[in-house]
Coordinates of C-alpha atoms in Angstrom, one line a residue:
Chain A
M1 CA -14.3 -25.8 2.7
A2 CA -15.8 -22.3 2.7
K3 CA -13.4 -19.8 1.1
V4 CA -11.9 -16.8 2.9
L5 CA -10.5 -13.9 1.0
V6 CA -7.6 -11.8 2.3
F7 CA -7.0 -8.4 0.8
G8 CA -5.7 -4.9 1.4
H9 CA -6.8 -1.5 0.2
K10 CA -7.6 -0.1 -3.2
N11 CA -4.6 1.3 -5.0
P12 CA -2.5 -1.4 -3.5
D13 CA 0.9 -0.6 -2.1
T14 CA 3.7 -3.0 -1.2
D15 CA 2.4 -3.6 2.4
T16 CA -1.2 -4.3 1.2
I17 CA -0.1 -6.8 -1.4
C18 CA 2.6 -8.5 0.6
S19 CA 0.6 -8.7 3.8
A20 CA -2.4 -10.2 2.0
L21 CA -0.1 -12.9 0.4
A22 CA 1.6 -13.7 3.7
Y23 CA -1.5 -13.7 5.9
A24 CA -3.4 -15.9 3.4
H25 CA -0.4 -18.3 3.6
L26 CA -0.4 -18.2 7.4
K27 CA -4.2 -18.9 7.5
R28 CA -3.8 -21.9 5.1
E29 CA -1.1 -23.3 7.4
L30 CA -3.7 -23.0 10.2
G31 CA -6.2 -25.0 8.2
L32 CA -8.3 -22.3 6.5
N33 CA -9.2 -22.2 2.8
A34 CA -7.7 -18.7 2.5
E35 CA -6.8 -17.0 -0.8
A36 CA -5.1 -13.6 -1.2
A37 CA -6.6 -11.0 -3.5
R38 CA -5.9 -7.5 -4.7
L39 CA -8.1 -4.5 -5.6
G40 CA -5.9 -3.1 -8.2
E41 CA -2.6 -3.3 -10.1
P42 CA 0.7 -3.8 -8.2
N43 CA 2.9 -0.7 -8.5
L44 CA 6.4 -0.8 -9.8
E45 CA 7.9 -1.1 -6.4
T46 CA 5.6 -4.0 -5.4
Q47 CA 6.3 -5.7 -8.7
Y48 CA 10.0 -5.5 -8.1
A49 CA 9.5 -7.3 -4.7
L50 CA 7.3 -9.9 -6.2
D51 CA 9.7 -10.6 -9.0
Y52 CA 12.7 -10.6 -6.7
F53 CA 11.2 -13.2 -4.4
D54 CA 9.5 -15.1 -7.3
V55 CA 5.9 -14.8 -6.0
E56 CA 2.8 -14.3 -8.3
A57 CA 0.6 -11.3 -7.6
P58 CA -2.7 -12.3 -5.9
Q59 CA -5.9 -12.5 -8.0
L60 CA -7.5 -9.3 -9.0
I61 CA -11.1 -8.9 -7.7
E62 CA -13.7 -6.1 -8.4
K63 CA -16.1 -7.4 -5.7
V64 CA -16.4 -10.2 -3.3
G65 CA -18.2 -13.1 -4.9
D66 CA -21.1 -15.2 -3.4
D67 CA -18.7 -18.2 -2.9
V68 CA -16.8 -16.3 -0.2
E69 CA -17.8 -17.1 3.4
S70 CA -15.9 -14.2 4.9
V71 CA -13.2 -11.7 4.2
I72 CA -10.1 -10.7 6.1
L73 CA -8.9 -7.1 5.7
V74 CA -5.3 -6.3 6.0
D75 CA -3.6 -2.9 6.0
H76 CA -6.9 -0.9 6.0
N77 CA -10.2 -0.8 7.8
E78 CA -12.0 2.3 6.3
F79 CA -14.8 1.1 4.1
P80 CA -14.2 3.7 1.3
Q81 CA -10.8 2.3 0.9
S82 CA -12.0 -1.3 0.6
V83 CA -13.8 -3.4 -1.9
D84 CA -17.0 -1.9 -3.3
N85 CA -19.4 -4.4 -1.7
I86 CA -17.7 -4.5 1.7
K87 CA -20.9 -3.6 3.5
D88 CA -22.6 -6.8 2.2
V89 CA -19.9 -9.3 3.3
R90 CA -18.9 -10.8 6.6
I91 CA -15.6 -9.5 7.9
S92 CA -14.1 -12.1 10.1
E93 CA -10.7 -10.4 10.8
V94 CA -8.8 -7.1 10.4
I95 CA -5.1 -6.8 10.7
D96 CA -4.1 -3.2 10.4
H97 CA -1.9 -0.3 11.6
H98 CA -4.0 2.7 10.6
R99 CA -6.5 4.8 12.5
I100 CA -10.0 3.3 12.8
S101 CA -12.8 5.1 11.0
S102 CA -15.8 4.4 8.8
F103 CA -15.7 0.8 9.9
E104 CA -18.4 -1.2 11.5
T105 CA -19.6 -4.8 11.9
K106 CA -22.8 -6.5 13.0
E107 CA -21.0 -9.2 14.9
P108 CA -17.8 -9.5 17.0
L109 CA -14.7 -10.3 15.0
M110 CA -11.0 -10.5 15.5
F111 CA -9.6 -7.1 15.1
R112 CA -5.8 -6.7 15.6
A113 CA -4.5 -3.2 15.1
E114 CA -1.2 -2.0 16.5
P115 CA 0.4 1.4 16.2
V116 CA 3.5 0.1 14.3
G117 CA 4.9 1.2 11.0
C118 CA 3.6 -1.6 8.9
T119 CA 1.0 -4.3 8.8
A120 CA 3.7 -6.8 7.9
T121 CA 5.3 -6.3 11.3
I122 CA 2.0 -7.5 13.0
I123 CA 1.8 -10.4 10.6
Y124 CA 5.4 -11.5 11.5
K125 CA 4.2 -11.5 15.1
L126 CA 1.2 -13.6 14.3
Y127 CA 3.4 -16.2 12.6
N128 CA 5.4 -16.4 15.8
E129 CA 2.3 -16.5 18.1
N130 CA 1.0 -19.4 16.0
N131 CA 4.3 -21.2 15.9
V132 CA 4.3 -21.2 12.1
K133 CA 7.6 -21.1 10.3
I134 CA 8.0 -18.2 7.8
P135 CA 9.1 -19.4 4.3
K136 CA 12.0 -17.6 2.7
N137 CA 10.0 -15.9 0.0
I138 CA 7.2 -14.8 2.4
A139 CA 9.9 -13.3 4.7
G140 CA 11.2 -11.4 1.7
L141 CA 7.7 -10.0 0.9
L142 CA 7.2 -9.0 4.6
L143 CA 10.6 -7.3 4.6
S144 CA 9.7 -5.4 1.4
A145 CA 6.5 -4.2 3.0
I146 CA 8.3 -2.8 6.0
I147 CA 11.0 -1.1 3.8
S148 CA 8.2 0.4 1.7
D149 CA 6.1 1.8 4.5
S150 CA 9.0 3.1 6.5
L151 CA 10.9 4.4 3.5
L152 CA 13.9 2.3 4.5
F153 CA 13.4 3.1 8.2
Q154 CA 13.3 6.9 7.7
S155 CA 9.6 7.6 8.2
P156 CA 8.4 8.9 11.7
T157 CA 5.9 6.0 11.6
C158 CA 8.7 3.5 11.9
T159 CA 9.1 2.0 15.4
K160 CA 11.9 -0.1 16.9
I161 CA 9.6 -3.1 16.6
D162 CA 9.5 -2.5 12.8
V163 CA 13.3 -2.2 12.6
D164 CA 13.9 -5.4 14.7
T165 CA 11.3 -7.3 12.7
A166 CA 12.9 -6.2 9.4
K167 CA 16.3 -7.4 10.7
A168 CA 14.9 -10.8 11.5
L169 CA 13.1 -11.1 8.2
A170 CA 16.2 -10.1 6.2
E171 CA 18.0 -12.9 7.8
I172 CA 15.3 -15.5 6.9
A173 CA 15.0 -14.0 3.4
G174 CA 18.8 -14.0 2.9
V175 CA 19.1 -10.4 1.7
E176 CA 20.9 -7.3 2.9
A177 CA 18.0 -5.0 4.0
E178 CA 19.7 -1.6 3.2
K179 CA 20.9 -2.6 -0.3
Y180 CA 17.8 -4.5 -1.3
G181 CA 15.6 -1.8 0.1
M182 CA 17.2 1.1 -1.8
D183 CA 17.0 -0.9 -5.1
M184 CA 13.3 -1.6 -4.4
L185 CA 12.5 2.0 -3.5
K186 CA 14.3 3.3 -6.6
A187 CA 12.4 0.8 -8.8
G188 CA 9.2 2.2 -7.4
A189 CA 10.3 5.9 -7.7
D190 CA 10.7 5.7 -11.5
L191 CA 7.8 7.9 -12.5
S192 CA 9.0 8.7 -16.0
T193 CA 6.7 6.1 -17.7
K194 CA 3.6 7.1 -15.7
T195 CA 0.8 9.1 -17.3
V196 CA -0.6 12.0 -15.3
P197 CA -3.8 10.1 -14.4
E198 CA -1.5 7.2 -13.2
L199 CA 0.5 9.6 -11.0
L200 CA -2.7 10.8 -9.4
T201 CA -4.2 7.4 -8.7
M202 CA -1.3 5.0 -8.2
D203 CA -1.3 5.7 -4.4
A204 CA -4.4 7.7 -3.7
K205 CA -6.7 7.4 -0.7
P206 CA -10.0 9.0 0.0
F207 CA -10.9 10.4 3.4
V208 CA -13.9 12.1 4.9
M209 CA -12.8 15.0 7.2
N210 CA -15.5 16.8 9.1
G211 CA -18.0 15.8 6.3
V212 CA -15.7 17.0 3.5
N213 CA -14.4 14.5 0.8
V214 CA -10.6 14.7 0.7
Q215 CA -8.4 12.8 -1.6
I216 CA -4.7 12.5 -0.8
A217 CA -2.4 11.0 -3.5
Q218 CA 1.3 10.4 -2.9
V219 CA 4.2 9.5 -5.2
N220 CA 7.8 8.7 -4.3
T221 CA 10.6 10.1 -6.4
V222 CA 14.3 10.8 -6.3
D223 CA 13.7 14.1 -8.2
I224 CA 10.7 16.4 -7.2
D225 CA 11.3 18.8 -10.1
E226 CA 11.0 16.1 -12.7
V227 CA 7.5 15.4 -11.5
Y228 CA 6.4 19.0 -11.6
V229 CA 7.6 19.5 -15.2
R230 CA 4.0 18.3 -15.8
Q231 CA 2.4 20.6 -13.2
A232 CA -0.1 22.2 -15.5
E233 CA -1.3 18.9 -16.8
I234 CA -1.5 17.5 -13.3
E235 CA -3.7 20.4 -12.2
D236 CA -6.1 19.9 -15.1
E237 CA -6.5 16.3 -14.2
M238 CA -7.0 17.1 -10.4
T239 CA -9.6 19.8 -11.3
K240 CA -11.5 17.1 -13.3
T241 CA -11.4 14.7 -10.3
I242 CA -12.5 17.3 -7.9
A243 CA -15.7 17.9 -9.9
E244 CA -16.3 14.1 -10.5
K245 CA -15.8 13.1 -6.9
N246 CA -17.2 16.3 -5.3
L247 CA -13.9 16.8 -3.4
G248 CA -13.4 19.7 -1.0
L249 CA -9.6 19.1 -1.3
F250 CA -7.3 17.2 -3.5
L251 CA -3.8 17.0 -2.1
F252 CA -1.0 15.6 -4.3
V253 CA 2.1 14.8 -2.3
V254 CA 5.4 14.3 -4.1
T255 CA 7.9 12.7 -1.6
D256 CA 11.7 12.9 -2.1
I257 CA 12.8 9.5 -0.7
I258 CA 16.5 10.4 -0.7
N259 CA 16.1 13.6 1.4
S260 CA 12.8 12.7 3.2
N261 CA 10.9 15.9 2.3
S262 CA 7.7 16.4 0.3
D263 CA 6.4 19.1 -2.1
A264 CA 2.6 19.1 -2.1
L265 CA 0.1 20.5 -4.7
A266 CA -3.3 21.4 -3.3
L267 CA -6.5 22.2 -5.2
G268 CA -10.2 22.6 -4.1
K269 CA -12.2 25.0 -2.1
D270 CA -10.6 23.9 1.2
V271 CA -7.0 24.5 0.3
D272 CA -6.8 26.9 3.3
K273 CA -6.9 23.8 5.5
V274 CA -3.5 22.7 4.0
E275 CA -2.0 26.1 4.9
K276 CA -3.5 25.8 8.4
A277 CA -2.4 22.2 8.9
F278 CA 1.2 22.8 8.0
G279 CA 1.7 26.5 8.8
V280 CA 2.7 27.2 5.2
T281 CA 1.5 29.5 2.4
L282 CA 0.7 27.9 -0.9
E283 CA 2.5 29.5 -3.8
N284 CA 1.6 28.4 -7.3
N285 CA -0.7 26.0 -5.5
R286 CA 2.3 24.3 -4.0
A287 CA 4.0 24.1 -0.6
F288 CA 7.3 22.5 0.5
L289 CA 6.7 20.3 3.5
K290 CA 10.0 19.9 5.2
G291 CA 10.5 16.5 6.9
V292 CA 7.1 15.3 5.9
V293 CA 7.0 11.8 4.4
S294 CA 4.2 10.0 6.1
R295 CA 0.6 10.4 4.9
K296 CA -0.7 8.6 7.9
K297 CA 1.2 10.2 10.7
Q298 CA 2.1 13.7 9.3
I299 CA -0.6 14.5 6.8
V300 CA -3.9 12.9 7.7
T301 CA -3.6 13.8 11.4
N302 CA -2.7 17.5 10.8
L303 CA -5.4 17.9 8.1
T304 CA -8.1 16.2 10.2
D305 CA -7.3 18.8 13.0
A306 CA -7.4 21.7 10.5
F307 CA -10.8 20.6 9.2
Q308 CA -12.1 20.3 12.8
A309 CA -10.8 23.6 14.1
Chain B
M1 CA 4.3 10.0 34.8
A2 CA 1.3 10.7 32.5
K3 CA -1.8 9.0 33.8
V4 CA -3.7 6.4 31.7
L5 CA -7.3 5.5 32.7
V6 CA -8.7 2.1 32.0
F7 CA -12.5 1.7 32.0
G8 CA -15.4 -0.3 30.6
H9 CA -18.9 0.7 29.5
K10 CA -21.6 2.6 31.3
N11 CA -24.0 0.6 33.5
P12 CA -21.0 -1.6 34.4
D13 CA -21.3 -5.3 34.5
T14 CA -18.9 -7.8 36.1
D15 CA -16.7 -8.1 32.9
T16 CA -16.4 -4.3 32.6
I17 CA -15.4 -3.7 36.2
C18 CA -13.1 -6.8 36.6
S19 CA -11.4 -6.4 33.2
A20 CA -10.7 -2.7 34.0
L21 CA -9.1 -3.6 37.3
A22 CA -7.1 -6.5 35.9
Y23 CA -5.9 -4.6 32.8
A24 CA -4.8 -1.6 34.8
H25 CA -2.9 -4.0 37.0
L26 CA -1.2 -5.6 34.0
K27 CA -0.3 -2.1 32.6
R28 CA 1.2 -1.1 35.9
E29 CA 3.3 -4.2 35.9
L30 CA 4.5 -3.2 32.4
G31 CA 5.5 0.2 33.7
L32 CA 2.6 2.5 32.9
N33 CA 0.9 4.8 35.4
A34 CA -2.5 3.1 34.8
E35 CA -5.6 3.4 37.0
A36 CA -8.9 1.6 36.7
A37 CA -12.1 3.6 36.7
R38 CA -15.8 2.9 36.4
L39 CA -18.7 4.8 34.8
G40 CA -21.4 3.7 37.3
E41 CA -22.2 1.6 40.4
P42 CA -21.2 -2.0 40.5
N43 CA -24.2 -4.3 40.4
L44 CA -24.9 -6.9 43.1
E45 CA -23.2 -9.6 41.2
T46 CA -20.1 -7.6 40.7
Q47 CA -20.1 -6.5 44.3
Y48 CA -20.2 -10.1 45.4
A49 CA -17.1 -10.9 43.3
L50 CA -15.3 -7.8 44.6
D51 CA -16.1 -8.7 48.2
Y52 CA -15.2 -12.3 47.7
F53 CA -11.8 -11.6 46.4
D54 CA -11.3 -8.5 48.7
V55 CA -10.8 -5.9 45.9
E56 CA -12.0 -2.3 46.1
A57 CA -14.2 -1.1 43.3
P58 CA -12.4 1.3 40.9
Q59 CA -12.8 5.0 41.1
L60 CA -16.1 6.5 39.8
I61 CA -15.6 9.0 37.0
E62 CA -18.2 11.2 35.2
K63 CA -15.7 12.4 32.6
V64 CA -12.1 12.1 31.7
G65 CA -10.1 14.8 33.4
D66 CA -7.3 17.0 31.9
D67 CA -4.6 15.2 33.8
V68 CA -5.2 12.0 31.8
E69 CA -2.9 11.4 28.9
S70 CA -4.8 8.7 27.3
V71 CA -7.6 6.2 28.0
I72 CA -7.9 2.4 27.4
L73 CA -11.3 1.1 26.7
V74 CA -12.2 -2.4 27.9
D75 CA -15.3 -4.4 27.1
H76 CA -16.8 -1.8 24.8
N77 CA -15.9 0.4 21.8
E78 CA -19.2 2.1 20.8
F79 CA -19.0 5.8 21.9
P80 CA -22.6 6.0 23.1
Q81 CA -21.7 3.4 25.7
S82 CA -18.6 5.1 26.8
V83 CA -17.7 8.2 28.9
D84 CA -19.5 11.3 27.8
N85 CA -16.3 13.2 26.6
I86 CA -14.8 10.2 24.8
K87 CA -14.6 12.2 21.6
D88 CA -12.2 14.7 23.2
V89 CA -9.7 12.2 24.6
R90 CA -6.9 10.1 23.1
I91 CA -7.7 6.4 23.0
S92 CA -4.5 4.5 23.1
E93 CA -5.9 1.0 23.4
V94 CA -9.2 -1.0 23.1
I95 CA -9.6 -4.6 24.5
D96 CA -13.0 -5.9 23.6
H97 CA -15.2 -8.8 22.4
H98 CA -18.1 -6.9 20.9
R99 CA -19.0 -5.8 17.4
I100 CA -17.3 -2.6 16.3
S101 CA -19.5 0.4 15.6
S102 CA -19.7 4.1 16.3
F103 CA -16.0 4.1 17.0
E104 CA -13.3 6.1 15.4
T105 CA -9.9 7.5 16.1
K106 CA -7.6 10.1 14.5
E107 CA -4.5 8.1 15.1
P108 CA -3.4 4.5 14.9
L109 CA -3.9 2.6 18.2
M110 CA -3.7 -0.8 19.7
F111 CA -7.1 -2.4 19.1
R112 CA -7.5 -6.0 20.3
A113 CA -10.8 -7.5 19.7
E114 CA -11.5 -11.2 19.6
P115 CA -14.8 -13.1 19.1
V116 CA -14.7 -14.8 22.5
G117 CA -17.3 -14.7 25.2
C118 CA -15.6 -12.3 27.6
T119 CA -13.1 -9.5 27.6
A120 CA -11.4 -11.2 30.6
T121 CA -10.5 -14.1 28.4
I122 CA -8.4 -11.8 26.2
I123 CA -6.9 -10.1 29.2
Y124 CA -5.8 -13.5 30.5
K125 CA -4.1 -14.0 27.2
L126 CA -2.4 -10.6 27.4
Y127 CA -1.0 -11.5 30.8
N128 CA 0.6 -14.6 29.3
E129 CA 1.8 -12.9 26.2
N130 CA 3.6 -10.4 28.4
N131 CA 4.9 -13.0 30.8
V132 CA 3.2 -11.3 33.8
K133 CA 2.1 -13.5 36.7
I134 CA -1.6 -13.2 37.6
P135 CA -2.2 -12.5 41.3
K136 CA -4.7 -14.7 43.1
N137 CA -7.4 -12.0 43.5
I138 CA -7.1 -10.7 39.9
A139 CA -7.5 -14.3 38.7
G140 CA -10.7 -14.5 40.8
L141 CA -12.0 -11.3 39.2
L142 CA -11.3 -12.5 35.7
L143 CA -13.0 -15.8 36.5
S144 CA -16.0 -13.9 37.8
A145 CA -16.2 -11.9 34.5
I146 CA -16.2 -15.1 32.4
I147 CA -18.9 -16.8 34.6
S148 CA -21.0 -13.6 34.4
D149 CA -20.8 -13.1 30.6
S150 CA -21.2 -16.8 29.9
L151 CA -24.0 -17.4 32.5
L152 CA -21.8 -20.1 33.9
F153 CA -20.8 -21.4 30.4
Q154 CA -24.4 -21.7 29.2
S155 CA -24.5 -18.7 26.8
P156 CA -24.0 -19.3 23.1
T157 CA -21.3 -16.6 23.2
C158 CA -19.2 -18.9 25.3
T159 CA -16.3 -20.5 23.4
K160 CA -14.0 -23.3 24.3
I161 CA -11.3 -20.7 24.9
D162 CA -13.5 -19.1 27.6
V163 CA -14.1 -22.4 29.3
D164 CA -10.4 -23.4 29.3
T165 CA -9.4 -19.9 30.5
A166 CA -11.9 -20.1 33.4
K167 CA -10.5 -23.5 34.4
A168 CA -7.0 -22.1 34.5
L169 CA -8.2 -19.0 36.4
A170 CA -10.2 -21.0 39.0
E171 CA -7.0 -23.0 39.8
I172 CA -5.0 -19.8 40.4
A173 CA -7.9 -18.2 42.4
G174 CA -8.3 -21.4 44.4
V175 CA -12.1 -21.7 43.9
E176 CA -14.4 -24.3 42.5
A177 CA -15.8 -22.5 39.4
E178 CA -19.3 -24.1 39.3
K179 CA -20.1 -23.6 43.0
Y180 CA -18.6 -20.1 43.2
G181 CA -20.2 -19.2 39.9
M182 CA -23.8 -20.2 40.9
D183 CA -23.4 -18.3 44.2
M184 CA -22.2 -15.2 42.4
L185 CA -25.0 -15.4 39.7
K186 CA -27.7 -15.8 42.4
A187 CA -26.3 -12.8 44.3
G188 CA -26.8 -10.8 41.1
A189 CA -30.2 -12.2 40.4
D190 CA -31.8 -10.9 43.6
L191 CA -34.0 -8.2 42.1
S192 CA -36.4 -7.9 45.1
T193 CA -34.7 -4.8 46.5
K194 CA -34.5 -3.0 43.1
T195 CA -36.8 -0.1 42.2
V196 CA -38.3 -0.1 38.7
P197 CA -36.0 2.6 37.4
E198 CA -33.1 0.5 38.7
L199 CA -34.4 -2.6 36.9
L200 CA -34.5 -0.7 33.6
T201 CA -31.1 0.9 33.9
M202 CA -28.9 -1.5 35.8
D203 CA -27.8 -3.3 32.6
A204 CA -29.1 -1.1 29.8
K205 CA -27.2 -0.4 26.6
P206 CA -28.1 2.1 23.8
F207 CA -27.8 1.2 20.2
V208 CA -28.4 3.0 16.9
M209 CA -30.1 0.6 14.4
N210 CA -30.6 1.9 10.9
G211 CA -30.8 5.4 12.3
V212 CA -33.3 4.5 15.1
N213 CA -32.4 4.8 18.8
V214 CA -32.8 1.5 20.5
Q215 CA -32.4 0.7 24.2
I216 CA -32.0 -2.8 25.4
A217 CA -32.1 -3.5 29.1
Q218 CA -31.5 -6.9 30.6
V219 CA -31.9 -8.4 34.0
N220 CA -31.1 -11.9 35.3
T221 CA -33.4 -13.7 37.6
V222 CA -34.3 -17.1 39.0
D223 CA -38.1 -16.3 38.7
I224 CA -39.4 -14.4 35.7
D225 CA -42.9 -14.0 37.1
E226 CA -41.6 -12.3 40.2
V227 CA -40.2 -9.5 38.0
Y228 CA -43.5 -9.0 36.0
V229 CA -45.6 -8.6 39.1
R230 CA -44.5 -5.0 38.5
Q231 CA -45.2 -5.0 34.7
A232 CA -47.6 -2.0 34.7
E233 CA -45.1 0.1 36.7
I234 CA -42.3 -1.0 34.4
E235 CA -44.3 0.0 31.3
D236 CA -44.9 3.5 32.7
E237 CA -41.2 4.0 33.3
M238 CA -40.3 2.6 29.8
T239 CA -42.8 5.0 28.2
K240 CA -41.2 7.9 30.0
T241 CA -37.7 6.9 28.8
I242 CA -38.9 6.4 25.2
A243 CA -40.1 10.1 25.2
E244 CA -37.0 11.4 27.0
K245 CA -34.5 9.6 24.8
N246 CA -36.5 9.6 21.6
L247 CA -36.3 5.8 21.3
G248 CA -37.9 3.9 18.5
L249 CA -37.7 0.8 20.6
F250 CA -37.2 0.0 24.3
L251 CA -36.7 -3.8 24.8
F252 CA -36.6 -5.1 28.4
V253 CA -35.2 -8.6 28.6
V254 CA -35.8 -10.7 31.7
T255 CA -33.5 -13.7 31.6
D256 CA -34.0 -16.9 33.6
I257 CA -30.5 -18.0 34.5
I258 CA -31.6 -21.4 35.7
N259 CA -33.4 -22.5 32.5
S260 CA -31.6 -20.2 30.0
N261 CA -34.7 -18.5 28.5
S262 CA -35.9 -14.9 28.4
D263 CA -39.2 -13.1 28.5
A264 CA -39.0 -9.7 26.8
L265 CA -41.2 -6.7 27.1
A266 CA -41.2 -4.3 24.1
L267 CA -42.5 -0.8 23.8
G268 CA -42.1 2.0 21.1
K269 CA -43.2 2.6 17.5
D270 CA -40.8 -0.1 16.2
V271 CA -42.0 -3.1 18.3
D272 CA -42.8 -4.9 15.0
K273 CA -39.0 -5.3 14.6
V274 CA -39.0 -7.5 17.7
E275 CA -41.7 -9.7 16.2
K276 CA -39.8 -9.9 12.9
A277 CA -36.4 -10.5 14.6
F278 CA -37.6 -13.5 16.7
G279 CA -40.6 -14.8 14.8
V280 CA -42.9 -14.1 17.7
T281 CA -46.1 -12.3 18.3
L282 CA -46.2 -9.9 21.2
E283 CA -49.0 -10.5 23.7
N284 CA -49.6 -8.0 26.4
N285 CA -46.4 -6.4 25.0
R286 CA -44.4 -9.5 25.9
A287 CA -42.9 -12.4 24.1
F288 CA -41.2 -15.6 25.4
L289 CA -37.8 -16.0 23.7
K290 CA -36.9 -19.6 24.1
G291 CA -33.1 -20.3 24.5
V292 CA -32.3 -16.6 24.3
V293 CA -29.8 -15.4 26.9
S294 CA -27.2 -13.3 25.0
R295 CA -28.0 -9.7 24.2
K296 CA -24.9 -9.5 22.0
K297 CA -25.2 -12.7 20.0
Q298 CA -28.9 -13.4 20.0
I299 CA -30.6 -10.1 20.4
V300 CA -28.5 -7.3 18.9
T301 CA -27.7 -9.3 15.7
N302 CA -31.3 -10.3 15.0
L303 CA -32.7 -6.9 15.8
T304 CA -30.1 -5.2 13.6
D305 CA -31.2 -7.4 10.7
A306 CA -34.9 -6.7 11.3
F307 CA -34.2 -3.0 11.3
Q308 CA -32.3 -3.2 8.0
A309 CA -34.7 -5.5 6.2

């Protein structure tokens, strides 16, 4: 049977990996020859979830091979965030919770986007709509995804539907969401072993805002100061990336998952857009962003506005 | 309560008008202040359906007003086919069955596209998912949309889901689908009272293919020859439009709804793409397209390929 690949975005996070694994499982239950894939290494947080629920990481792919009949995108739709040869493959489905941009198809497809906090929340719904039972370990992965994207239900992207879904999934998975969730987030927030290039790429996404290339990298931590001990080295690396990728702006967002604030470092010719977007003044290239934890809902939207104004 | 407008594409067809009316009704049942709208005059076929089920056409709008909080697009997503100020308004939902292209949002939204033959089929599903009863006249409108888009179940875009949905809707509406459907299609295929400019715009859609502006107009008839009695006049009008809209290709497709074939007239510097797309040779600017009835599935896809090759 023709193979269908299910994968999330580059620089995979927990939602991207876990939603790909779960949706591939659901599709197999519905009779498709579906396999999950990933476009990069699982981060520490994701690895914690995979280990906890005893699930292997999906296969790593660099491009979609000729033996693949179609692909299903989860947790993203913007082509620059997808596999390199995305324009050459048939996209049969998208399951996502992000804005839609830089996306197009030649033919009609199934596109299911909802403004909820996590792709896994939509996938839980699709299991139910198709009357397929969710196995214990898949429920654990979907729960991990919701905890990750919502920072344990603290992010403004988190909706009541996400919270209710997480509750139902925790029951199936047989874990206590708050305790398991904090352990998982802390596992992911250990940045001490990361090199500076790793910090800047482990959760980085490219955007095009009013024609300008913008890179937004985000890391979670329990101690912002610990990250900025290496600020000089981080700035050197960012400056290199700006030249290589012709960026107008590189924004590095360090998010304190305990207190739900961020401290962002901005470099590039368009740093004024950051000041305008958040009503702050950069000092030492940095600005404290009170209450900001969500790249999608609090950073991308405000920056897009600032670039268009 | 903030107003939400629900509308389909310009040059409205039966699916666009009926899906807008039905989805606005469903949204009101779910507590929203939703109103249906239209971006142009209902065609004869749509008017037949509205009269038969005793429903008023939705309000005509030229642009979205300041009192509108968000809009819901049905039966389209490509901005060139939508309201003129679409880029300035918040899109909260899209319900569609077309390819996705020239569409983007700043924020996450509910986007529900499925590769079925008609938007009305998806809206029937949404009534059921939300446990809302479909009134008799709304069922009649949704049925009319499916019959229209599928040319009474003959189009290759028509899926088993569309047929099953139409069956269920016919029962609620209390009509015999085949008989009602043929009467409705014939009412729409009466082109004798149409002026040439009307023929060329009544169901015309703009596309951008590999950077080239392409206009594809389609009319249904029971007698192809009758339409081409006016070929010279039609060509004059097309030539004018090509200059005005800077088109690389204007394709006028005359579809015989009884025998499910089309006879297309092509003008513009890129007419060779039509020959390449369908393996035909234009004679007297025309080509017979055997078995071709669907703009979406048989024309747009093949033409897009031809422009990219």
